[in-house]
Coordinates of C-alpha atoms in Angstrom, one line a residue:
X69 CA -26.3 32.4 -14.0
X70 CA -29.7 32.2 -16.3
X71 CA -30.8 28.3 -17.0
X72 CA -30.0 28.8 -20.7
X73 CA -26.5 29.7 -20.2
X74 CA -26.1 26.7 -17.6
X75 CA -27.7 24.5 -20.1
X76 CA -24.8 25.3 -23.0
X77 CA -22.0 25.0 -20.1
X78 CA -23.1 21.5 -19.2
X79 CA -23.8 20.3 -22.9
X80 CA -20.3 21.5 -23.4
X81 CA -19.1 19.4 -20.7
X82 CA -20.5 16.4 -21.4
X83 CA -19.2 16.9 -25.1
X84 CA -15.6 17.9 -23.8
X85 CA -15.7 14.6 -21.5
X86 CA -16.5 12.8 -24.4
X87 CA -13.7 14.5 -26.5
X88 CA -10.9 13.8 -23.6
X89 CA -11.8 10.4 -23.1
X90 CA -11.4 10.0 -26.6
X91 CA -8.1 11.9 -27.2
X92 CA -6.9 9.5 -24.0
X93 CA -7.5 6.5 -25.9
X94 CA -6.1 7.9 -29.2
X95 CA -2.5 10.1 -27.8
X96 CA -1.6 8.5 -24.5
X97 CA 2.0 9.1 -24.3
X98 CA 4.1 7.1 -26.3
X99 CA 7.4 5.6 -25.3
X100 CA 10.4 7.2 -26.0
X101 CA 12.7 4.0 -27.1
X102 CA 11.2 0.4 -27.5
X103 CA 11.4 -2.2 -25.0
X104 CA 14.5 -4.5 -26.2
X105 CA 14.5 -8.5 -27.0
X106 CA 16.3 -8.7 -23.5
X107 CA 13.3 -7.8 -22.0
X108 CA 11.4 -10.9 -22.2
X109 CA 12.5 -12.4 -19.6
X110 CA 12.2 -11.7 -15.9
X111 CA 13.0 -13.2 -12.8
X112 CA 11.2 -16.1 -11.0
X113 CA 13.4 -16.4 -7.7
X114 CA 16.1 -18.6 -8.9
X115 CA 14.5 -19.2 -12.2
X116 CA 13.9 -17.4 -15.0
X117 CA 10.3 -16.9 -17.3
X118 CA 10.5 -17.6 -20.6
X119 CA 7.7 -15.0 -22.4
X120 CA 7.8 -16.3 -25.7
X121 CA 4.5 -16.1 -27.8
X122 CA 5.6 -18.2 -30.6
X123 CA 6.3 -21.2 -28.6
X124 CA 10.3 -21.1 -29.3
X125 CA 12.3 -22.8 -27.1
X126 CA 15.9 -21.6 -25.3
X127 CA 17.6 -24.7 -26.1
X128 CA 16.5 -27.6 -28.4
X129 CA 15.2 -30.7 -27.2
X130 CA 13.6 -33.7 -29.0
X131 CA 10.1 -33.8 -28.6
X132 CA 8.3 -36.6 -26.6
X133 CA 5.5 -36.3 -28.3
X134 CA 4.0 -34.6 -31.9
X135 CA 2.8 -31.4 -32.2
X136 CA -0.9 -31.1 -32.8
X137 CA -3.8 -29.1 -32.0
X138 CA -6.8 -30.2 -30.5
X139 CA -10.3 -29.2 -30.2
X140 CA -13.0 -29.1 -27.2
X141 CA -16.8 -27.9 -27.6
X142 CA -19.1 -27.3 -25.2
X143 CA -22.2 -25.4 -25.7
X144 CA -20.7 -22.0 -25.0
X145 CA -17.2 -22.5 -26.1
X146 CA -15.1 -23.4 -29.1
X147 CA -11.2 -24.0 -27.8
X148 CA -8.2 -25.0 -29.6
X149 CA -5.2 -26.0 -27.3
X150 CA -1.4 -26.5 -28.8
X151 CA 0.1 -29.6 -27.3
X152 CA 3.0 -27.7 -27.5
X153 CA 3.2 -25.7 -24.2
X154 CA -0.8 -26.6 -23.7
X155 CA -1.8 -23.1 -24.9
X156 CA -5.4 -21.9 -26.2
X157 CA -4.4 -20.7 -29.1
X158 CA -8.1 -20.3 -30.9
X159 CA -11.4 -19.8 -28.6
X160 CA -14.7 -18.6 -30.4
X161 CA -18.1 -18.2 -28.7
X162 CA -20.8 -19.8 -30.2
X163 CA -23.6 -18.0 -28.5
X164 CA -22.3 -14.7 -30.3
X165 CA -22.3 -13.6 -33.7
X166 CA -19.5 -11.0 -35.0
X167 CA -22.4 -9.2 -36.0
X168 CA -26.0 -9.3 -35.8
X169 CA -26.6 -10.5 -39.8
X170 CA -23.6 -12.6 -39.5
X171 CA -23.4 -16.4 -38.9
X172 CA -20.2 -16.6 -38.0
X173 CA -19.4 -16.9 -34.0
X174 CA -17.2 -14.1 -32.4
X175 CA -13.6 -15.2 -32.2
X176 CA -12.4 -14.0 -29.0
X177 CA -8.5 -15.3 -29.1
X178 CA -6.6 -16.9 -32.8
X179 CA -3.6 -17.2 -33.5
X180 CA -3.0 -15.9 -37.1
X181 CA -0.4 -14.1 -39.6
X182 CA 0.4 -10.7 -37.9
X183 CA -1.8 -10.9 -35.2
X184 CA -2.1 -13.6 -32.0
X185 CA -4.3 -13.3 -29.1
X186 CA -3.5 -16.4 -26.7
X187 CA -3.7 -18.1 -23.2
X188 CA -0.1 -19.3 -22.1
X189 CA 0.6 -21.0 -19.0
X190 CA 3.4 -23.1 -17.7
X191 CA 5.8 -24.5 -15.0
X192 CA 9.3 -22.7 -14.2
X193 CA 12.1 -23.9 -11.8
X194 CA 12.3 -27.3 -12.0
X195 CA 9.2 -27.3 -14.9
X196 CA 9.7 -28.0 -18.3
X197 CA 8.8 -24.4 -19.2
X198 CA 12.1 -22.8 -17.6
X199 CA 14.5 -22.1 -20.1
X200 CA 17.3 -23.4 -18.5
X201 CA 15.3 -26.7 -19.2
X202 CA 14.1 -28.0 -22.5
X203 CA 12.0 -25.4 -23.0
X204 CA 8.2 -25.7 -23.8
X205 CA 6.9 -29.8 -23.5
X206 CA 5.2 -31.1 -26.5
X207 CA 2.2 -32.4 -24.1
X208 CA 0.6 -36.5 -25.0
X209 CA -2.8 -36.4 -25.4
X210 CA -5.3 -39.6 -26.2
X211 CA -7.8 -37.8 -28.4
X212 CA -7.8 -34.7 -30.8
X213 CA -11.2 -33.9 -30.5
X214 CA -13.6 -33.6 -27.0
X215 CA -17.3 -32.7 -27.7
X216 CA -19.4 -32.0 -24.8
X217 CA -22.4 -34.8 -25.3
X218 CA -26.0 -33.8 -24.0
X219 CA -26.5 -34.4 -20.5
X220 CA -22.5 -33.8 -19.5
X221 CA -21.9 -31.4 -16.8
X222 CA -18.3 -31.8 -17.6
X223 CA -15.1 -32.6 -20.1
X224 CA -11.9 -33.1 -18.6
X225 CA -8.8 -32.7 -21.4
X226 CA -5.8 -34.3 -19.8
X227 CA -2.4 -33.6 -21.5
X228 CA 0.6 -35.5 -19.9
X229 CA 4.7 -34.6 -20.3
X230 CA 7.0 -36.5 -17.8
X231 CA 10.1 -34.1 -17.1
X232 CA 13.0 -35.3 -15.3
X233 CA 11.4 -37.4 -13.3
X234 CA 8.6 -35.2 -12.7
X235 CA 5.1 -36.9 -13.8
X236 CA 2.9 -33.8 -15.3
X237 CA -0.8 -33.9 -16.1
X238 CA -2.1 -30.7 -17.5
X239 CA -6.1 -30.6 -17.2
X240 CA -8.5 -28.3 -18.4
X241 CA -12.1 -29.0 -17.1
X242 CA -14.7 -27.6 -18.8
X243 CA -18.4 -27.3 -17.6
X244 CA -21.5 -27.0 -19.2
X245 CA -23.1 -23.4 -19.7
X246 CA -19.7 -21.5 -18.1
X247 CA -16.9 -20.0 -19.8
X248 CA -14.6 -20.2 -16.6
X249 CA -12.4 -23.1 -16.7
X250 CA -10.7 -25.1 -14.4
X251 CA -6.9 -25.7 -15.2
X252 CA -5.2 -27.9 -13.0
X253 CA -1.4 -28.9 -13.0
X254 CA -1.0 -32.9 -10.9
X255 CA 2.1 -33.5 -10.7
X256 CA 4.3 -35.9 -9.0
X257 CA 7.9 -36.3 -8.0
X258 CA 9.5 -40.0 -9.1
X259 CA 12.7 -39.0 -8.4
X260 CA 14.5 -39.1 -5.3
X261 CA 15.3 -35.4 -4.8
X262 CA 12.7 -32.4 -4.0
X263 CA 11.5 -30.5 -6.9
X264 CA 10.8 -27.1 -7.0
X265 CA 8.3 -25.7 -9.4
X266 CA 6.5 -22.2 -9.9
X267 CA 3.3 -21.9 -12.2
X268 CA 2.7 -19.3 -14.6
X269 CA -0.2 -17.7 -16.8
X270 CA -0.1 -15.0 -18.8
X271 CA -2.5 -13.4 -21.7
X272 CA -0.8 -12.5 -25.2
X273 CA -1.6 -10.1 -27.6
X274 CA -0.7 -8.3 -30.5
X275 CA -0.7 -4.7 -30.0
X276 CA -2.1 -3.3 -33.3
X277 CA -2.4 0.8 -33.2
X278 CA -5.4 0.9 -35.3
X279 CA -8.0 2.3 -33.1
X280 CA -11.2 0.0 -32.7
X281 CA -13.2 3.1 -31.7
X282 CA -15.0 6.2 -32.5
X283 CA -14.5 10.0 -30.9
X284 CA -18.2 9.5 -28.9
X285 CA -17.7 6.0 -28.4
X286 CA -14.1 5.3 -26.9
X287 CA -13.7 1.5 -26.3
X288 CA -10.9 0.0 -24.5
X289 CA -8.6 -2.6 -25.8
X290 CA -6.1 -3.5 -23.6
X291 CA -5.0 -4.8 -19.9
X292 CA -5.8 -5.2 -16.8
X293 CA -4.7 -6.5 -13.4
X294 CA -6.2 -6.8 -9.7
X295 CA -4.3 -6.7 -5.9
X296 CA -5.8 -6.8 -2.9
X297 CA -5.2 -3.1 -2.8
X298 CA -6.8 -2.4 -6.1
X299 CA -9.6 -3.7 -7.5
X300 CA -9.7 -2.8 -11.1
X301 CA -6.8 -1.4 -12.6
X302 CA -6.3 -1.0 -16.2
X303 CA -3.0 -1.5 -18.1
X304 CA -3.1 -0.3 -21.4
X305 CA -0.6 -1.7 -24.2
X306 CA 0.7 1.8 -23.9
X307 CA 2.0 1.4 -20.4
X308 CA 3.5 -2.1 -20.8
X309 CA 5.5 -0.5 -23.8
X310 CA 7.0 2.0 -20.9
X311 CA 7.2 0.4 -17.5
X312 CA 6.5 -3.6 -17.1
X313 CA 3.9 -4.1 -14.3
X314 CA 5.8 -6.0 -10.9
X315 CA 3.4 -6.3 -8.5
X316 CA 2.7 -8.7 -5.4
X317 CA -0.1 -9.3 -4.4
X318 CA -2.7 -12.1 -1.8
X319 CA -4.5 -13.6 -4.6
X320 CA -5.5 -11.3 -7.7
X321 CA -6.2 -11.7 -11.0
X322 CA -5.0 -10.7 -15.1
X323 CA -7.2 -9.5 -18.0
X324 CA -6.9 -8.6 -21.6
X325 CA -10.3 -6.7 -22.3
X326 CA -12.2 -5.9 -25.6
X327 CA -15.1 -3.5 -25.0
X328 CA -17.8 -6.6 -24.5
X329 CA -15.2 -9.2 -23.7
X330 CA -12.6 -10.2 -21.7
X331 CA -10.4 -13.0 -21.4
X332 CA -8.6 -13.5 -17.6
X333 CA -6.5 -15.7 -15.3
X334 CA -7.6 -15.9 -12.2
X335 CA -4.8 -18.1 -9.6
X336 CA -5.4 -19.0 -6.5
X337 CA -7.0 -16.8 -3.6
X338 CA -4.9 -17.9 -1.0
X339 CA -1.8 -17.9 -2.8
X340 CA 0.6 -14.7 -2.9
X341 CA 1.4 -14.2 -6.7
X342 CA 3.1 -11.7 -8.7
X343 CA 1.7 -10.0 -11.4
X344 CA 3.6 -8.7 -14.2
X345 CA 3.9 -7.4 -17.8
X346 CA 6.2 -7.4 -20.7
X347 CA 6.3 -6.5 -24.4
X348 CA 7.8 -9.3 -26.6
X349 CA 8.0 -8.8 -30.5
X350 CA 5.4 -6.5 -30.7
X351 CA 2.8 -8.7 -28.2
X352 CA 1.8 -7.1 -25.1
X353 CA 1.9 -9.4 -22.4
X354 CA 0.2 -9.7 -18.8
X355 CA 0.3 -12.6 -16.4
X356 CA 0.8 -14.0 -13.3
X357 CA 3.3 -15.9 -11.6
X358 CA 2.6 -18.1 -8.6
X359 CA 4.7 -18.5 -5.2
X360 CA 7.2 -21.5 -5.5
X361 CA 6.4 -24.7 -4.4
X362 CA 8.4 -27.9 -3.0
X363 CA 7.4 -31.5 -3.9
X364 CA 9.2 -34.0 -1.9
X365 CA 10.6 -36.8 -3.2
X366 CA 8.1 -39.7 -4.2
X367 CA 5.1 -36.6 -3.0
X368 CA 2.3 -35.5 -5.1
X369 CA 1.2 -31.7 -5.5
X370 CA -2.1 -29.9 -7.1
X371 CA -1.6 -26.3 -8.6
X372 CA -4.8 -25.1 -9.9
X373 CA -6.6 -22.0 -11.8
X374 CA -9.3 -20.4 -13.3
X375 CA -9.2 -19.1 -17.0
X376 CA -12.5 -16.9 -17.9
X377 CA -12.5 -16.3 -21.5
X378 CA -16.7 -14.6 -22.8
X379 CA -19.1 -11.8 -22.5
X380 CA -18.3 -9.1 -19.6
X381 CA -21.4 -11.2 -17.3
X382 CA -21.1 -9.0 -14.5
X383 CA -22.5 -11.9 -11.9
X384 CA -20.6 -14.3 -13.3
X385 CA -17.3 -12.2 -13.1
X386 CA -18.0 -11.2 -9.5
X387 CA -18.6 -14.8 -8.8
X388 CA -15.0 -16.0 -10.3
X389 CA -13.1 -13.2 -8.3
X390 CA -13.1 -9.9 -6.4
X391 CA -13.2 -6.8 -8.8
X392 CA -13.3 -8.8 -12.0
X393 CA -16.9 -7.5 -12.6
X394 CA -15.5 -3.8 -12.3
X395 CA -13.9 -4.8 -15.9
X396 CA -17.2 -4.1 -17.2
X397 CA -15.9 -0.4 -16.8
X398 CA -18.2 2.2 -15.7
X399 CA -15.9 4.8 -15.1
X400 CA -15.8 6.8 -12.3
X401 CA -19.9 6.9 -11.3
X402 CA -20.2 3.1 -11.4
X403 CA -21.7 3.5 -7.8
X404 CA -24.6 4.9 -10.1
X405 CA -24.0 3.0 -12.9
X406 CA -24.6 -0.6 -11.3
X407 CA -27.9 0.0 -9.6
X408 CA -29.7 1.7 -12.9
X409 CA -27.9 -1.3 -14.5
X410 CA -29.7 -3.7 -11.4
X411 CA -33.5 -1.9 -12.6
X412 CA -32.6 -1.9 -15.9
X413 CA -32.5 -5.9 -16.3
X414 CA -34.8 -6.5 -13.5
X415 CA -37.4 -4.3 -15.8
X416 CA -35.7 -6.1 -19.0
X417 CA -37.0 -9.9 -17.1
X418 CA -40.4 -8.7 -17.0
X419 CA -41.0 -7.0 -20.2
X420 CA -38.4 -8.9 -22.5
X421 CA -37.1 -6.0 -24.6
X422 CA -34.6 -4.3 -24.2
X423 CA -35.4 -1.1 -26.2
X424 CA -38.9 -1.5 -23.9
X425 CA -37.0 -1.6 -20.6
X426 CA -34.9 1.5 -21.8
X427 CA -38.2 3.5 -22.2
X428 CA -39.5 2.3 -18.9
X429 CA -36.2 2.8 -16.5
X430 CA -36.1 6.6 -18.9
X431 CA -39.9 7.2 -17.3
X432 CA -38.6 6.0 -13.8
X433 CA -35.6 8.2 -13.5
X434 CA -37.8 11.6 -15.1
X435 CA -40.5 10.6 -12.5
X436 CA -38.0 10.5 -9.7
X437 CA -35.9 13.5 -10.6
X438 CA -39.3 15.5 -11.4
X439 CA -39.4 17.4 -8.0
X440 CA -35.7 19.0 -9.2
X441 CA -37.4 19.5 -13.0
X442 CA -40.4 21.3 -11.4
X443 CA -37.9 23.9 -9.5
X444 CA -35.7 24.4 -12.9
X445 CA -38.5 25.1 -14.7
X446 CA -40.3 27.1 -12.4
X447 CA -37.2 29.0 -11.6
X448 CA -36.5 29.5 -15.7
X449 CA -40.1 30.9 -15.6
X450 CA -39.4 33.4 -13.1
X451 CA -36.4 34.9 -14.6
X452 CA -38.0 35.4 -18.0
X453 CA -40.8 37.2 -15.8
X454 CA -38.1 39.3 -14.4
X455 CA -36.1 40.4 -17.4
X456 CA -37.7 43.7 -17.3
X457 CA -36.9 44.6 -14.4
X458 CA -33.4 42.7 -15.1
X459 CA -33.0 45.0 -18.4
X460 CA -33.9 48.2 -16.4
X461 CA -31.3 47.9 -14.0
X462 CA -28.5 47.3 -16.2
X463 CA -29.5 49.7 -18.2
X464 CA -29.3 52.3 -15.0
X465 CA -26.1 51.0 -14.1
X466 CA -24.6 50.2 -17.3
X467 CA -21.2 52.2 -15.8
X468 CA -21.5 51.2 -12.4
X469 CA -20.9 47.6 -12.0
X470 CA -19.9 47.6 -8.4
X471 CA -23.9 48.7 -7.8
X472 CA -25.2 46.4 -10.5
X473 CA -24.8 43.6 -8.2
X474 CA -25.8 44.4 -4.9
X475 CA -29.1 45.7 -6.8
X476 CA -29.8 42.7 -8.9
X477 CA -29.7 40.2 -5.4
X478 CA -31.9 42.8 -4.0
X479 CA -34.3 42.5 -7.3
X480 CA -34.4 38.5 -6.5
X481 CA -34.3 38.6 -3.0
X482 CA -37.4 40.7 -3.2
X483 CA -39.0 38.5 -5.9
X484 CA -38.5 35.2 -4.1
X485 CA -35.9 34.1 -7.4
X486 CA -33.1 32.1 -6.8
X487 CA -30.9 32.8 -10.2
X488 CA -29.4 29.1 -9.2
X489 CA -32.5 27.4 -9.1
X490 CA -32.5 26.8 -12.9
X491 CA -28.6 25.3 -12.5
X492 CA -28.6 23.3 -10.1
X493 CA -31.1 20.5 -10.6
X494 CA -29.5 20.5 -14.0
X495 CA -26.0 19.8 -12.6
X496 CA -27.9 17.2 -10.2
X497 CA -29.4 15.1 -13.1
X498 CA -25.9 15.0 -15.2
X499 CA -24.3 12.3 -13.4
X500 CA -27.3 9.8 -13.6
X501 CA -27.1 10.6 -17.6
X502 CA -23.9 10.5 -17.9
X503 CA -23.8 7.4 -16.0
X504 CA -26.7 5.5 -17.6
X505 CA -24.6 6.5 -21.0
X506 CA -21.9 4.3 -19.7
X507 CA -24.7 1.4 -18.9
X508 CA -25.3 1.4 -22.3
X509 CA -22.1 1.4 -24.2
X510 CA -20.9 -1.2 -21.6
X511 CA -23.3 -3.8 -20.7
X512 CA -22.9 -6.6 -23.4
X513 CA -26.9 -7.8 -22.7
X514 CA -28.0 -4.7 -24.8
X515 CA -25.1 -6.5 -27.9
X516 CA -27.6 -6.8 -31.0
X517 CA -30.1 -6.6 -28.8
X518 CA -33.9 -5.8 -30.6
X519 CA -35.8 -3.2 -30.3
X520 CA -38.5 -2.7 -32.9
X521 CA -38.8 -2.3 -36.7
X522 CA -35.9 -0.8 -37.9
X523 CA -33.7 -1.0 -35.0
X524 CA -32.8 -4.5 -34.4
X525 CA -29.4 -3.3 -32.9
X526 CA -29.6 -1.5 -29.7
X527 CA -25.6 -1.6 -29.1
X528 CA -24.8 0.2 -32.8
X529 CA -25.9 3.1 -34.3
X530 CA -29.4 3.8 -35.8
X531 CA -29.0 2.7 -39.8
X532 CA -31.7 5.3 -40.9
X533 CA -30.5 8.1 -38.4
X534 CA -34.4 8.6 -37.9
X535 CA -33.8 8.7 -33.8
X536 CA -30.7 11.3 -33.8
X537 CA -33.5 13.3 -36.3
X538 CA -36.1 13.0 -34.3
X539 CA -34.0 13.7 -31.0
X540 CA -32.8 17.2 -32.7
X541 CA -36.4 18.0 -33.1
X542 CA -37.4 17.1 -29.6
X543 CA -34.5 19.4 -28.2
X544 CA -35.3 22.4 -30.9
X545 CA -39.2 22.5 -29.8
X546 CA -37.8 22.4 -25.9
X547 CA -35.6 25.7 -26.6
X548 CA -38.8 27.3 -27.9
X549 CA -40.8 26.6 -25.3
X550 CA -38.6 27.6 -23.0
X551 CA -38.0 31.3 -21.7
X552 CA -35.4 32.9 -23.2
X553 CA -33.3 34.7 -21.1
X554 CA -30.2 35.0 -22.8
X555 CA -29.2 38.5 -24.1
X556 CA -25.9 37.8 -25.6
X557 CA -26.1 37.3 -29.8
X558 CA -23.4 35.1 -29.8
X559 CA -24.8 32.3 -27.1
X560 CA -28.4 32.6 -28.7
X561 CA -26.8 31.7 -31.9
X562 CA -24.8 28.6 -30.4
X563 CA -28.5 28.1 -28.7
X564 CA -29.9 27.7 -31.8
X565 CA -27.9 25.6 -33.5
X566 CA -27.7 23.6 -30.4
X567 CA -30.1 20.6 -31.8
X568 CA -28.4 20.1 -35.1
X569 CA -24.6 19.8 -33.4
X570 CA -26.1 17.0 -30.9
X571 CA -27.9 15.3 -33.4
X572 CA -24.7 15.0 -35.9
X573 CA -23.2 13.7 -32.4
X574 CA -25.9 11.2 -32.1
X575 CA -25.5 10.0 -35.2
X576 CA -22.5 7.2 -34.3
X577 CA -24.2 6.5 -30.8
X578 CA -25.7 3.7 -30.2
X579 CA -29.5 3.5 -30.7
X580 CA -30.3 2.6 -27.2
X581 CA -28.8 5.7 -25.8
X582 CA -30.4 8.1 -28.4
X583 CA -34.0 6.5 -27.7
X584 CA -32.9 7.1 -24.0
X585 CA -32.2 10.8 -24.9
X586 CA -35.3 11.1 -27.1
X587 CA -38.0 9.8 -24.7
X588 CA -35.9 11.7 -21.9
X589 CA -36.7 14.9 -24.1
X590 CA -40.6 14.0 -24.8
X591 CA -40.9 13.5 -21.2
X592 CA -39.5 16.3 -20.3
X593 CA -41.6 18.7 -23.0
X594 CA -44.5 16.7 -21.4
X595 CA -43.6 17.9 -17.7
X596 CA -42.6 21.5 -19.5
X597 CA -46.3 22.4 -20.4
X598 CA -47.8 20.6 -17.6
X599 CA -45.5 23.3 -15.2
X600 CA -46.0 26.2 -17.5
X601 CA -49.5 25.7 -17.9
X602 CA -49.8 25.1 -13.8
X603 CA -48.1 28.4 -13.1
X604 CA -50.5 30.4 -16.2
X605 CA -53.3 29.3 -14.1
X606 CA -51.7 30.7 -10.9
X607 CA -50.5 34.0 -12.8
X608 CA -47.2 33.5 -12.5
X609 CA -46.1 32.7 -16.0
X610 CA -46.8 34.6 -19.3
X611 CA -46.3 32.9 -22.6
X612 CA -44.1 35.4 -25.0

């Protein structure tokens, strides 16, 4: 197999992987028949879960209290929390814009007309949140409005409910500079029998079927859960539509993702939990149920956990729980992905640009993989030094194949030419490519990120298209200095116009991977000539 022809084959691949990740994200399998209103409820033991988004309870009760929403600030979140049930119902990050001109911070979860993205979480069994009970409590609070003052480490947002008997104080602790939360349930049995109670959380959002991505940028939208027996497991909206999720796990965790985002419940590491899903008047829904619990009469219990709601900060996420940092997805070679990611910020900490440190870690990996670059071209050189010889003999045996090939390994075994050796290296480098793509198009750090003049948005697309033009021209002066060895009319032509179908490609990727790919390609003419020019000098290379 010549080098050119390998080339196409693995450009095509990398285009087709693009395309099926793509057409995964926009036809998974639908379901045949919806999931039914009876569906929103599933067992709890003895008790039953009441999934209802809209806060509507089984059976009506007088409230003990009026429902209002309150509002708690730190310095890296914005929450709103309905008394009614204690839900987030509204949670923006100040620290990030929707988009890089805009003032407005990124809302990660609201609850508007035709759309809600919340943070539920309750107490079944005995708890006011069974449905057999009254229903969601309309929590007491003794403020509206927590601001976290300079010098705090820490707001604690106490709503109380008294149910049966049973003395609940919902908390949410906030700290300075985290988006992880602490939410703790004390509770206390007054009465003089032993209560039983089983905490839930769970994540709920609308699924909306417009697609929040592009064919060369597919961006996820959806679930995901962790067990001790898998790490990171996605659940898309598609799959809670067809089976619910019902899994038991030691510890483990929930997510709802959004490409640079994700929102989680994390419960407690010790305890064994069950994780499940539902679908609930068109709102996907994952959570997680904890183990039941006694509290004997006149005793006094603690349930606790840990909602994560910001950027995908992979040390962060690996410090709140096992595998959460995997939901900064990427893919399949993230045992490649993570360490260029490592070099890529440590490089990004000295130089302070991000569009710098992409140029820098692009020189590292072409200096590294240059011993492989030297044998492809070297090897390309030597086959385009060959083709006479190639020519002759398939012109002798035009009719006898079975002799063409036993002639043509003779041909390079005499010449010292392995017809591989242009291949090979190339099929070597494509996973560190492929895998610094998904670097790229994951890592939130590089989220309107600067570069330099026109660029001041290393996560979108170039506005000018001046580095997908400039990329075409790199790759069209490569093919010409590079032997041609293909024969076939048809594959010279797709060779040709080679350049202009990736740069149309490149057009909707973002800038940071195109300047990857363009300085990739000026390194690589650079290392072309020095090769070529090496092996003039030693006679073994003749220019055409």
């Amino acid at each position: 197999m010549d080098s050119q022809r390998s080339l196409l084959v693995i450009a095509l691949a990398f285009v087709s992987l693009l395309l099926w990740q793509a057409w995964q994200t926009d036809h998974a399998p639908k379901p045949v028949t919806p999931v039914t209103e009876q569906s929103t409820t599933t067992s709890a033991g003895s008790a039953d879960l009441q999934l209802s988004s809209s806060g509507t309870s089984a059976q009506a009760a007088a409230p003990v209290a009026t429902q209002q929403v309150i509002t708690v600030s730190t310095d890296v979140l914005k929450v709103q929390i309905d008394t009614k049930g204690g839900d987030i119902v509204d949670l923006t990050l100040p620290a990030f814009t929707l988009t890089k001109d805009s003032d407005q911070p990124y809302q990660l979860m609201r609850k508007l007309n035709g759309f809600e993205y919340v943070a539920q979480s309750g107490l079944l069994a005995d708890g006011p949140d069974d449905k057999r009970n009254s229903g969601r409590p309309v929590y007491s609070v003794a403020q509206t409005n927590y601001q976290l003052a300079n010098g705090e480490q820490q707001i604690v947002v106490p709503l109380t409910f008294n149910h049966n008997g049973l003395e609940i104080e919902k908390r949410y602790i906030f700290t300075a500079g985290k988006y992880d939360v602490r939410v703790e349930y004390l509770l206390k049995n007054t009465t003089a029998q032993t209560k039983l109670v089983q905490s839930y959380q769970h994540l709920v959002q609308t699924i909306d079927n417009g697609k929040s991505s592009s064919m060369m940028m597919p961006i996820y939208r959806g679930g995901a859960f962790s067990t001790s027996d898998k790490r990171y497991e996605k659940y898309t909206f598609e799959d809670m539509q067809e089976t619910n999720l019902a899994q038991s796990t030691k510890g483990g965790w929930v997510a709802m993702l959004e490409h640079y985002f994700v929102a989680a419940w994390v419960p407690e590491k010790t305890a064994d939990n069950q994780l499940y899903s539902l679908v609930n008047n068109g709102n996907g829904i994952v959570g997680v149920k904890g183990p039941e619990l006694t509290i004997p009469a006149g005793e006094s219990l603690t349930i606790a956990s840990t909602f994560y709601a910001g950027p995908k900060d992979q040390d962060n996420l690996a410090a709140i729980a096992d595998g959460l940092d995997l939901t900064v997805d990427y893919g399949f070679l993230w045992f490649i992905s993570q360490p260029l990611f490592w070099l890529l910020t440590l490089i990004q900490g000295f130089v302070s640009n991000w569009g710098v440190a992409i140029i820098i870690i692009t020189l590292i990996v072409k200096g590294v993989m240059y011993p492989l670059t030297k044998v492809q071209y070297e090897s390309m050189a030597k086959m385009r030094n060959l083709k006479p010889k190639i020519d002759e003999l398939q012109a002798r045996y035009k009719d006898d194949r079975q002799k063409m090939g036993p002639a043509m390994m003779e041909l390079y075994r005499k010449e010292k030419v392995n017809p591989m050796g242009g291949c090979l290296p190339m099929l070597v480098q494509m996973p560190i490519f492929l895998a610094l793509y998904w670097v790229f198009v994951e890592s939130v750090e590089l989220r309107q990120a600067p570069f330099m003049l026109w660029i001041q948005d290393l996560s979108t697309q170039d506005p000018y298209y001046v580095l997908p033009v400039l990329f075409g021209i790199s790759m069209f002066v490569m093919q010409k200095l590079q032997p041609m060895t293909v024969t076939d009319p048809m594959q010279q032509k797709i060779m040709l116009w080679m350049p202009v179908v990736f740069s149309v490609f490149f057009l909707w990727f973002p800038s940071g991977l195109v300047l990857y790919w363009l300085v990739s390609n000026l390194i690589s003419l650079a290392q072309m000539l020095y090769i070529y020019r090496g092996m003039e000098k030693k006679g073994l290379y003749t220019k055409a």
